[in-house]
mmCIF file of C-alpha atoms in Angstrom:
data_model
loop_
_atom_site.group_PDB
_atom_site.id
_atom_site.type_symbol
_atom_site.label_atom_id
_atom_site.label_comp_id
_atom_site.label_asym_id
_atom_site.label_seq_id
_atom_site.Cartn_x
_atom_site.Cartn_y
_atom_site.Cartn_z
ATOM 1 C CA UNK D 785 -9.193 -8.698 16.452
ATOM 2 C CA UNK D 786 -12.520 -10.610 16.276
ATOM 3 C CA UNK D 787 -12.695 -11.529 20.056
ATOM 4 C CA UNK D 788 -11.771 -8.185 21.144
ATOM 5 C CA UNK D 789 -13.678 -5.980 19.583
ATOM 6 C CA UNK D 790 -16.876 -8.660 19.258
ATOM 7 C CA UNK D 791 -18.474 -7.285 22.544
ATOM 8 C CA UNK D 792 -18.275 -3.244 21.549
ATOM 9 C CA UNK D 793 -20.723 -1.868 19.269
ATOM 10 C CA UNK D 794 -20.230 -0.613 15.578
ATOM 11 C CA UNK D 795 -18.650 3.233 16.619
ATOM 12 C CA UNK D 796 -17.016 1.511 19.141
ATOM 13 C CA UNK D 797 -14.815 -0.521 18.094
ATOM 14 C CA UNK D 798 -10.520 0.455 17.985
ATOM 15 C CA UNK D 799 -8.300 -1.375 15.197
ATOM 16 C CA UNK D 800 -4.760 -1.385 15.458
ATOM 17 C CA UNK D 801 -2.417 0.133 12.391
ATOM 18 C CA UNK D 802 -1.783 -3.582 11.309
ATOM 19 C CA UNK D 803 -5.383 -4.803 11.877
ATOM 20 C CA UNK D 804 -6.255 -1.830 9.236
ATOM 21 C CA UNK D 805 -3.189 -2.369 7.040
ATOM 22 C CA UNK D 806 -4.307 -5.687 6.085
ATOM 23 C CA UNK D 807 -7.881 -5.052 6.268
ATOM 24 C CA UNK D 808 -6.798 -2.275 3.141
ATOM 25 C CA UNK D 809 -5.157 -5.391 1.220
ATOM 26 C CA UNK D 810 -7.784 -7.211 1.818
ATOM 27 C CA UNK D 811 -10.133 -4.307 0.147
ATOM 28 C CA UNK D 812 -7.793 -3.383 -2.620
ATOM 29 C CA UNK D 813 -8.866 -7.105 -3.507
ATOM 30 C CA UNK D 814 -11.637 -6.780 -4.013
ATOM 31 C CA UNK D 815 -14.062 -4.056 -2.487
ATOM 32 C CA UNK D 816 -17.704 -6.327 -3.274
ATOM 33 C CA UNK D 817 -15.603 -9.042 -1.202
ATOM 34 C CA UNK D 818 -14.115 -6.933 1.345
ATOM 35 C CA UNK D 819 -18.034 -5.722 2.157
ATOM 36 C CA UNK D 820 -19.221 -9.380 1.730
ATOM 37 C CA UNK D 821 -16.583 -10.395 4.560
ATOM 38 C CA UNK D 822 -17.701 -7.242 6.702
ATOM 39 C CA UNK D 823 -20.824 -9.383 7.266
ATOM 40 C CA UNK D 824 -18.955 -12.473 8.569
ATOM 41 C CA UNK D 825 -16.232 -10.394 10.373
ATOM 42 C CA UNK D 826 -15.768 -7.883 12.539
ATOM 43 C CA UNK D 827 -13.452 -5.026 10.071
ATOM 44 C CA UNK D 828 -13.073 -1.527 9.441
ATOM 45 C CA UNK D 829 -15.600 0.244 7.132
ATOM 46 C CA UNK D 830 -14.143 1.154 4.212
ATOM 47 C CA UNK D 831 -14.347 5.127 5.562
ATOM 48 C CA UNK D 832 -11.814 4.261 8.164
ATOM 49 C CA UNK D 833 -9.607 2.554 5.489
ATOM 50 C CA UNK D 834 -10.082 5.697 3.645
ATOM 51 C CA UNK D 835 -8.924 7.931 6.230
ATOM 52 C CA UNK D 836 -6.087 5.676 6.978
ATOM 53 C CA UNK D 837 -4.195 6.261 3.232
ATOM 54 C CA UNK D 838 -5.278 9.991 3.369
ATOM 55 C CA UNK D 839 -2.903 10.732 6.450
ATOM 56 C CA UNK D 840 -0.258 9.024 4.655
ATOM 57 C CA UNK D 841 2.473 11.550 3.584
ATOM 58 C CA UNK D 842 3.708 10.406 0.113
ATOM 59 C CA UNK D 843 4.890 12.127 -2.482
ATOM 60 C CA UNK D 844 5.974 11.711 -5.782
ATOM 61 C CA UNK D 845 10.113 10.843 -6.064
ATOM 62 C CA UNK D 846 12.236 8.628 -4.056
ATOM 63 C CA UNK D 847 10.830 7.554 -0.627
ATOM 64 C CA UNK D 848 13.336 7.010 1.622
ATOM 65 C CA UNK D 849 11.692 5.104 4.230
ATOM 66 C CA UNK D 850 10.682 2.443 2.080
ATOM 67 C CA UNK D 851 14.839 2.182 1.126
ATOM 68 C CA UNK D 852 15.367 2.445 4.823
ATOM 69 C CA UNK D 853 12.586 -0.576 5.400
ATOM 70 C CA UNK D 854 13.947 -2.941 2.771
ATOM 71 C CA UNK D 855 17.493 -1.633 4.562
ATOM 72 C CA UNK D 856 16.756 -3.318 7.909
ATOM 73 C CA UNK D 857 14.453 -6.184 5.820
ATOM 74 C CA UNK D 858 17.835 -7.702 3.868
ATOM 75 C CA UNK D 859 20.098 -7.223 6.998
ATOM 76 C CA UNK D 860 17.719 -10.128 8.599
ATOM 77 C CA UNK D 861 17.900 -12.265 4.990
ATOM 78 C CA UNK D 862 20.519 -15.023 3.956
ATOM 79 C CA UNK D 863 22.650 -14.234 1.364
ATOM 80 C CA UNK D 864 20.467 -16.770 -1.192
ATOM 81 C CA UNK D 865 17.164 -14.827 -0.138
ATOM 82 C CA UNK D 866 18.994 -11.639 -1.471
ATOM 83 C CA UNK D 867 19.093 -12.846 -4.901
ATOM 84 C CA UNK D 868 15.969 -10.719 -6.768
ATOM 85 C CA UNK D 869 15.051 -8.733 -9.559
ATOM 86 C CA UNK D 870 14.590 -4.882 -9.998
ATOM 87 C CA UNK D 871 11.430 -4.351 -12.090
ATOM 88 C CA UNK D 872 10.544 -1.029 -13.496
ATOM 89 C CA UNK D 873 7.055 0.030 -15.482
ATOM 90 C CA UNK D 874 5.212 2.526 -16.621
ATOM 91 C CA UNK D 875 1.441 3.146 -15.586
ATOM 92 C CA UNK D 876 -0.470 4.938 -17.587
ATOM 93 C CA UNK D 877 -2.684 7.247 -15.521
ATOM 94 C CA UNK D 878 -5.822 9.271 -15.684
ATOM 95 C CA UNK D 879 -4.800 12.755 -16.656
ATOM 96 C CA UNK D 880 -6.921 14.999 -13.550
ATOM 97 C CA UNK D 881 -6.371 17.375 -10.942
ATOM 98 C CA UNK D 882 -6.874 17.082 -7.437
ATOM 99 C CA UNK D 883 -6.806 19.584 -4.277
ATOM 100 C CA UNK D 884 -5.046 18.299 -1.281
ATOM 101 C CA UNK D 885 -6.112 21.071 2.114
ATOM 102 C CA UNK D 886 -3.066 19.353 4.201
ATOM 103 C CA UNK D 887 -1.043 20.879 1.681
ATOM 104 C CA UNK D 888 -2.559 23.323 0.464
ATOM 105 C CA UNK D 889 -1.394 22.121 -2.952
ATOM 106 C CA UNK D 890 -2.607 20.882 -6.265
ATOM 107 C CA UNK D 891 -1.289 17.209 -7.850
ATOM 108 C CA UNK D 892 -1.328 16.386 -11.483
ATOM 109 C CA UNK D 893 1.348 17.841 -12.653
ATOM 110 C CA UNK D 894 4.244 15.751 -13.948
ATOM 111 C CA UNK D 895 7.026 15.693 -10.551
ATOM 112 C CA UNK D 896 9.907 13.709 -10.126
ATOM 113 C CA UNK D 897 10.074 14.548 -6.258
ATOM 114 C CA UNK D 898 12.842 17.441 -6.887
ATOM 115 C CA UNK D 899 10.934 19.743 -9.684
ATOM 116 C CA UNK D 900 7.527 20.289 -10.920
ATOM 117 C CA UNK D 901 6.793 20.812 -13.933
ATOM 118 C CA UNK D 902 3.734 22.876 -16.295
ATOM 119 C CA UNK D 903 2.184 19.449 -17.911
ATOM 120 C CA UNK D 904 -0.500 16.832 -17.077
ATOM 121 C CA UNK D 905 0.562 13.336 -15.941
ATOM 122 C CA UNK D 906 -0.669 10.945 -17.588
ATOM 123 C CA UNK D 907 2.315 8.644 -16.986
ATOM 124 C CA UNK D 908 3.939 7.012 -13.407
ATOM 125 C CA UNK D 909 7.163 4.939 -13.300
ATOM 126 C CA UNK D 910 6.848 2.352 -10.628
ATOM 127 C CA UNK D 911 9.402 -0.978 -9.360
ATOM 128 C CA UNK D 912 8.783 -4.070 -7.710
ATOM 129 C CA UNK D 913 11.626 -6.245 -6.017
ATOM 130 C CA UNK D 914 11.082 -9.885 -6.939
ATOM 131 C CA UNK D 915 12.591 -12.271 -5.021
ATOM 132 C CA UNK D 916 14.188 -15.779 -6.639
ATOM 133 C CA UNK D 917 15.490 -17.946 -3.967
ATOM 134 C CA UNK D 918 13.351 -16.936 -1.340
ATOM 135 C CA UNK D 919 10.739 -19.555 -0.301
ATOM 136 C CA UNK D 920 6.850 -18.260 -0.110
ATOM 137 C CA UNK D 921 3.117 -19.693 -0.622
ATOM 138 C CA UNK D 922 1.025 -17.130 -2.292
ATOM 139 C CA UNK D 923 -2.518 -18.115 -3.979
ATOM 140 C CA UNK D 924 -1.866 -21.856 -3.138
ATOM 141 C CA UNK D 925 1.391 -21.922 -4.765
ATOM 142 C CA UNK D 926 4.558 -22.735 -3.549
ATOM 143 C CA UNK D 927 7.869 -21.463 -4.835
ATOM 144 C CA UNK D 928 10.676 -23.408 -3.346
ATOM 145 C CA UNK D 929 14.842 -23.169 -3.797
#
């Protein structure tokens, strides 16, 4: 990414979907560091990350693409690497309203992907898939079998 796009100027420059993908983790990080590294790097603005998640199409329920990813993910895995957990939570949210024009529609409301219903949300039940056996460095720490 950096020697490509070093010799365009600012409105110039074209990142790919992954160069932007983790240019958002990097952000949702930390957005003072993200504009910090901006200075060093060559990235996308923050507007561009912005307008990346708003064309994303999710909605509240089941998504069946991400079952359909971790689908194709665990075909690839060893039968040891398949060992994990299934964590659920609840977030609290901030109870608001908000006007999406692609839609045409108004979130807020509490939805479980099939039926709407007349209250606020204030609640979200999420999951995260942790992995036991599988063998990763995160934050300078190494988790082995």
């Amino acid at each position: 990414m950096q020697f490509c796009e070093a010799k365009k100027m600012g409105m110039g420059r074209r990142f790919t979907k992954q160069d932007k993908v983790l240019s958002l983790a990097l952000y949702k990080q930390g957005p003072r560091a993200y504009r910090w590294l901006r200075k060093i790097f060559i990235l996308p603005s923050p507007l561009t990350l912005s307008r990346m998640i708003s064309t994303a199409s999710l909605k509240a329920g089941l998504n069946e693409n991400i079952f359909r990813e971790l689908q194709q993910r665990a075909q690839k895995m060893k039968p040891k690497q398949k060992l994990c957990m299934l964590l659920f939570d609840e977030i609290a949210l901030t109870p608001h309203f908000d006007y999406n024009r692609r839609r045409d529609t108004i979130t807020g409301f509490v939805d479980n992907g099939e039926t709407t219903q007349n209250k606020i949300a204030d609640l979200a039940l999420v999951f995260m898939i942790y992995f036991l056996c599988w063998q990763y460095t995160e934050n300078r720490i190494s988790r082995t079998n």
